[in-house]
Tab-separated table of N, CA, C and O in Angstrom:
chain	number	residue	atom	x	y	z
A	1	MET	N	-152.773	49.417	-84.907
A	1	MET	CA	-152.057	50.494	-85.736
A	1	MET	C	-150.514	49.543	-85.914
A	1	MET	O	-149.075	49.119	-85.241
A	2	TYR	N	-150.040	50.268	-87.331
A	2	TYR	CA	-148.735	49.831	-87.603
A	2	TYR	C	-147.281	51.398	-87.074
A	2	TYR	O	-148.341	52.529	-86.848
A	3	GLN	N	-146.208	50.771	-86.413
A	3	GLN	CA	-145.325	51.497	-85.758
A	3	GLN	C	-144.576	51.391	-87.028
A	3	GLN	O	-143.921	50.484	-87.315
A	4	ILE	N	-143.505	52.710	-86.344
A	4	ILE	CA	-141.832	52.849	-87.403
A	4	ILE	C	-141.332	52.809	-86.603
A	4	ILE	O	-141.516	52.850	-85.487
A	5	SER	N	-140.218	52.135	-87.130
A	5	SER	CA	-138.969	52.512	-86.061
A	5	SER	C	-138.416	53.535	-85.956
A	5	SER	O	-138.821	54.469	-87.065
A	6	ASN	N	-138.327	54.622	-84.360
A	6	ASN	CA	-137.212	55.338	-84.692
A	6	ASN	C	-136.421	55.517	-85.808
A	6	ASN	O	-136.152	56.886	-86.799
A	7	GLU	N	-135.618	54.815	-86.443
A	7	GLU	CA	-135.135	54.423	-87.481
A	7	GLU	C	-134.533	55.039	-88.986
A	7	GLU	O	-135.004	55.783	-89.392
A	8	LYS	N	-136.622	54.379	-88.822
A	8	LYS	CA	-136.938	54.460	-90.313
A	8	LYS	C	-137.116	55.664	-89.950
A	8	LYS	O	-137.251	56.691	-90.956
A	9	PHE	N	-138.840	56.027	-89.132
A	9	PHE	CA	-138.338	57.862	-88.780
A	9	PHE	C	-137.897	58.884	-89.000
A	9	PHE	O	-138.320	59.436	-89.962
A	10	GLY	N	-136.688	58.385	-89.150
A	10	GLY	CA	-135.146	59.676	-89.288
A	10	GLY	C	-135.178	59.796	-90.501
A	10	GLY	O	-134.861	60.798	-91.057
A	11	LEU	N	-134.734	58.593	-91.275
A	11	LEU	CA	-134.305	58.457	-92.444
A	11	LEU	C	-136.142	59.765	-93.791
A	11	LEU	O	-135.398	59.779	-94.187
A	12	PHE	N	-137.086	59.040	-93.368
A	12	PHE	CA	-137.890	59.605	-93.465
A	12	PHE	C	-137.811	61.654	-93.492
A	12	PHE	O	-138.101	62.116	-94.157
A	13	VAL	N	-137.341	61.236	-92.781
A	13	VAL	CA	-137.971	62.455	-91.598
A	13	VAL	C	-136.323	63.551	-92.566
A	13	VAL	O	-136.572	65.421	-92.987
A	14	THR	N	-135.466	63.203	-92.385
A	14	THR	CA	-134.163	63.449	-93.348
A	14	THR	C	-134.565	63.728	-95.104
A	14	THR	O	-134.276	64.793	-95.444
A	15	GLU	N	-135.044	62.686	-95.280
A	15	GLU	CA	-135.450	62.786	-96.786
A	15	GLU	C	-135.878	63.616	-97.213
A	15	GLU	O	-136.205	64.835	-98.154
A	16	LEU	N	-137.714	63.991	-96.631
A	16	LEU	CA	-138.548	64.942	-96.654
A	16	LEU	C	-137.233	66.641	-96.636
A	16	LEU	O	-137.644	67.355	-97.411
A	17	ARG	N	-136.911	66.409	-95.735
A	17	ARG	CA	-136.357	67.668	-95.036
A	17	ARG	C	-135.436	68.272	-95.973
A	17	ARG	O	-135.284	69.369	-96.896
A	18	LYS	N	-134.432	67.214	-96.673
A	18	LYS	CA	-133.474	67.516	-97.917
A	18	LYS	C	-134.348	67.796	-99.172
A	18	LYS	O	-133.821	69.075	-99.811
A	19	GLU	N	-135.173	67.327	-99.984
A	19	GLU	CA	-136.591	67.337	-100.765
A	19	GLU	C	-136.342	69.029	-100.761
A	19	GLU	O	-136.919	69.514	-102.054
A	20	LYS	N	-137.166	69.715	-99.680
A	20	LYS	CA	-136.883	70.619	-99.891
A	20	LYS	C	-136.336	71.708	-99.200
A	20	LYS	O	-136.778	73.131	-99.184
A	21	ASN	N	-135.022	70.795	-99.452
A	21	ASN	CA	-133.640	71.944	-99.544
A	21	ASN	C	-133.946	73.288	-97.660
A	21	ASN	O	-134.057	73.883	-98.219
A	22	LEU	N	-134.469	72.068	-96.677
A	22	LEU	CA	-134.810	72.793	-95.347
A	22	LEU	C	-133.493	72.478	-95.168
A	22	LEU	O	-133.010	71.658	-94.650
A	23	THR	N	-132.951	73.369	-93.441
A	23	THR	CA	-132.109	73.010	-93.016
A	23	THR	C	-132.730	72.226	-91.454
A	23	THR	O	-133.742	72.257	-91.490
A	24	GLN	N	-132.070	71.771	-91.191
A	24	GLN	CA	-132.500	71.491	-89.213
A	24	GLN	C	-133.497	72.483	-88.770
A	24	GLN	O	-134.276	72.336	-88.260
A	25	LYS	N	-132.827	73.954	-88.534
A	25	LYS	CA	-133.160	74.290	-87.987
A	25	LYS	C	-134.587	74.756	-88.761
A	25	LYS	O	-135.323	75.850	-88.143
A	26	ASP	N	-134.516	75.393	-90.236
A	26	ASP	CA	-135.841	75.863	-91.188
A	26	ASP	C	-136.551	74.644	-90.628
A	26	ASP	O	-138.356	75.224	-90.123
A	27	LEU	N	-137.159	73.489	-90.662
A	27	LEU	CA	-137.512	72.405	-90.016
A	27	LEU	C	-138.066	72.550	-89.111
A	27	LEU	O	-139.414	72.768	-88.497
A	28	ALA	N	-137.377	72.962	-87.355
A	28	ALA	CA	-138.117	73.340	-86.558
A	28	ALA	C	-138.140	74.324	-86.342
A	28	ALA	O	-139.581	73.696	-85.322
A	29	GLU	N	-138.564	75.321	-86.741
A	29	GLU	CA	-139.015	76.600	-86.398
A	29	GLU	C	-140.717	76.596	-87.265
A	29	GLU	O	-141.472	77.228	-86.833
A	30	LYS	N	-140.537	75.558	-88.129
A	30	LYS	CA	-141.483	75.224	-88.849
A	30	LYS	C	-142.956	74.168	-87.683
A	30	LYS	O	-143.855	74.501	-88.387
A	31	LEU	N	-142.490	73.392	-87.128
A	31	LEU	CA	-142.944	72.293	-86.310
A	31	LEU	C	-143.138	72.756	-85.305
A	31	LEU	O	-143.707	72.217	-84.090
A	32	TYR	N	-142.371	73.942	-84.292
A	32	TYR	CA	-142.261	75.131	-83.342
A	32	TYR	C	-141.727	73.588	-82.346
A	32	TYR	O	-142.413	73.216	-81.561
A	33	VAL	N	-140.890	73.281	-83.010
A	33	VAL	CA	-139.868	72.190	-81.795
A	33	VAL	C	-137.832	72.922	-81.750
A	33	VAL	O	-137.963	73.675	-82.474
A	34	SER	N	-137.228	72.496	-81.560
A	34	SER	CA	-136.001	72.539	-81.364
A	34	SER	C	-135.510	72.474	-83.058
A	34	SER	O	-135.426	70.787	-83.139
A	35	ASP	N	-134.423	72.314	-82.881
A	35	ASP	CA	-132.956	72.225	-83.893
A	35	ASP	C	-132.245	70.798	-83.195
A	35	ASP	O	-132.389	69.764	-84.062
A	36	LYS	N	-131.590	70.791	-82.367
A	36	LYS	CA	-132.051	69.306	-81.429
A	36	LYS	C	-133.084	68.232	-81.770
A	36	LYS	O	-132.550	67.817	-81.272
A	37	THR	N	-134.281	68.413	-81.529
A	37	THR	CA	-135.704	68.165	-81.894
A	37	THR	C	-135.421	67.114	-82.909
A	37	THR	O	-135.493	65.844	-83.025
A	38	VAL	N	-135.381	67.683	-84.257
A	38	VAL	CA	-135.053	67.385	-85.356
A	38	VAL	C	-134.048	66.486	-85.856
A	38	VAL	O	-134.227	65.457	-86.223
A	39	SER	N	-133.165	66.757	-85.256
A	39	SER	CA	-131.623	65.993	-85.339
A	39	SER	C	-131.706	64.858	-84.341
A	39	SER	O	-131.210	63.521	-84.980
A	40	LYS	N	-132.796	65.059	-83.409
A	40	LYS	CA	-132.621	63.147	-82.779
A	40	LYS	C	-133.417	62.468	-83.216
A	40	LYS	O	-133.192	61.411	-83.766
A	41	TRP	N	-134.072	62.844	-84.430
A	41	TRP	CA	-135.436	62.221	-84.536
A	41	TRP	C	-133.970	62.311	-86.070
A	41	TRP	O	-134.659	60.757	-86.243
A	42	GLU	N	-133.342	62.434	-86.562
A	42	GLU	CA	-132.963	62.357	-87.907
A	42	GLU	C	-131.896	60.678	-87.247
A	42	GLU	O	-131.769	59.627	-88.560
A	43	ARG	N	-131.706	61.614	-86.601
A	43	ARG	CA	-130.784	60.158	-85.623
A	43	ARG	C	-131.104	58.363	-84.545
A	43	ARG	O	-130.293	58.084	-85.097
A	44	GLY	N	-132.025	59.101	-84.762
A	44	GLY	CA	-133.425	57.400	-84.590
A	44	GLY	C	-132.959	57.706	-83.441
A	44	GLY	O	-133.408	56.623	-82.383
A	45	VAL	N	-132.375	58.842	-82.255
A	45	VAL	CA	-132.047	57.785	-80.885
A	45	VAL	C	-133.277	59.312	-80.317
A	45	VAL	O	-133.244	59.203	-79.239
A	46	SER	N	-134.453	59.137	-80.550
A	46	SER	CA	-135.972	60.267	-79.847
A	46	SER	C	-137.005	59.558	-80.335
A	46	SER	O	-136.988	59.225	-81.595
A	47	PRO	N	-137.443	58.822	-79.177
A	47	PRO	CA	-138.619	58.259	-79.364
A	47	PRO	C	-139.520	59.228	-80.414
A	47	PRO	O	-139.917	60.635	-79.984
A	48	THR	N	-140.815	59.446	-81.366
A	48	THR	CA	-141.841	59.546	-82.716
A	48	THR	C	-142.581	59.587	-81.093
A	48	THR	O	-143.660	60.078	-82.065
A	49	LYS	N	-143.307	58.772	-80.024
A	49	LYS	CA	-144.564	58.890	-79.767
A	49	LYS	C	-144.823	60.217	-79.384
A	49	LYS	O	-144.198	61.416	-78.383
A	50	GLY	N	-146.300	60.736	-79.654
A	50	GLY	CA	-146.344	62.099	-79.132
A	50	GLY	C	-145.771	63.172	-79.922
A	50	GLY	O	-146.450	64.346	-80.044
A	51	TYR	N	-145.541	62.762	-80.846
A	51	TYR	CA	-144.738	64.350	-82.237
A	51	TYR	C	-146.296	63.790	-83.155
A	51	TYR	O	-146.099	63.118	-83.792
């Protein structure tokens, strides 16, 4: 199976979120996670496994 780096995942999340004109908080609410989690994803500092 193909694995994506945390940095690439972060860029992907950021691009899609901005395309939809969502804030990190808006996206977090839709995904039932905290806005801090979304921030970590976008910065590539949080592992993506299990999400």
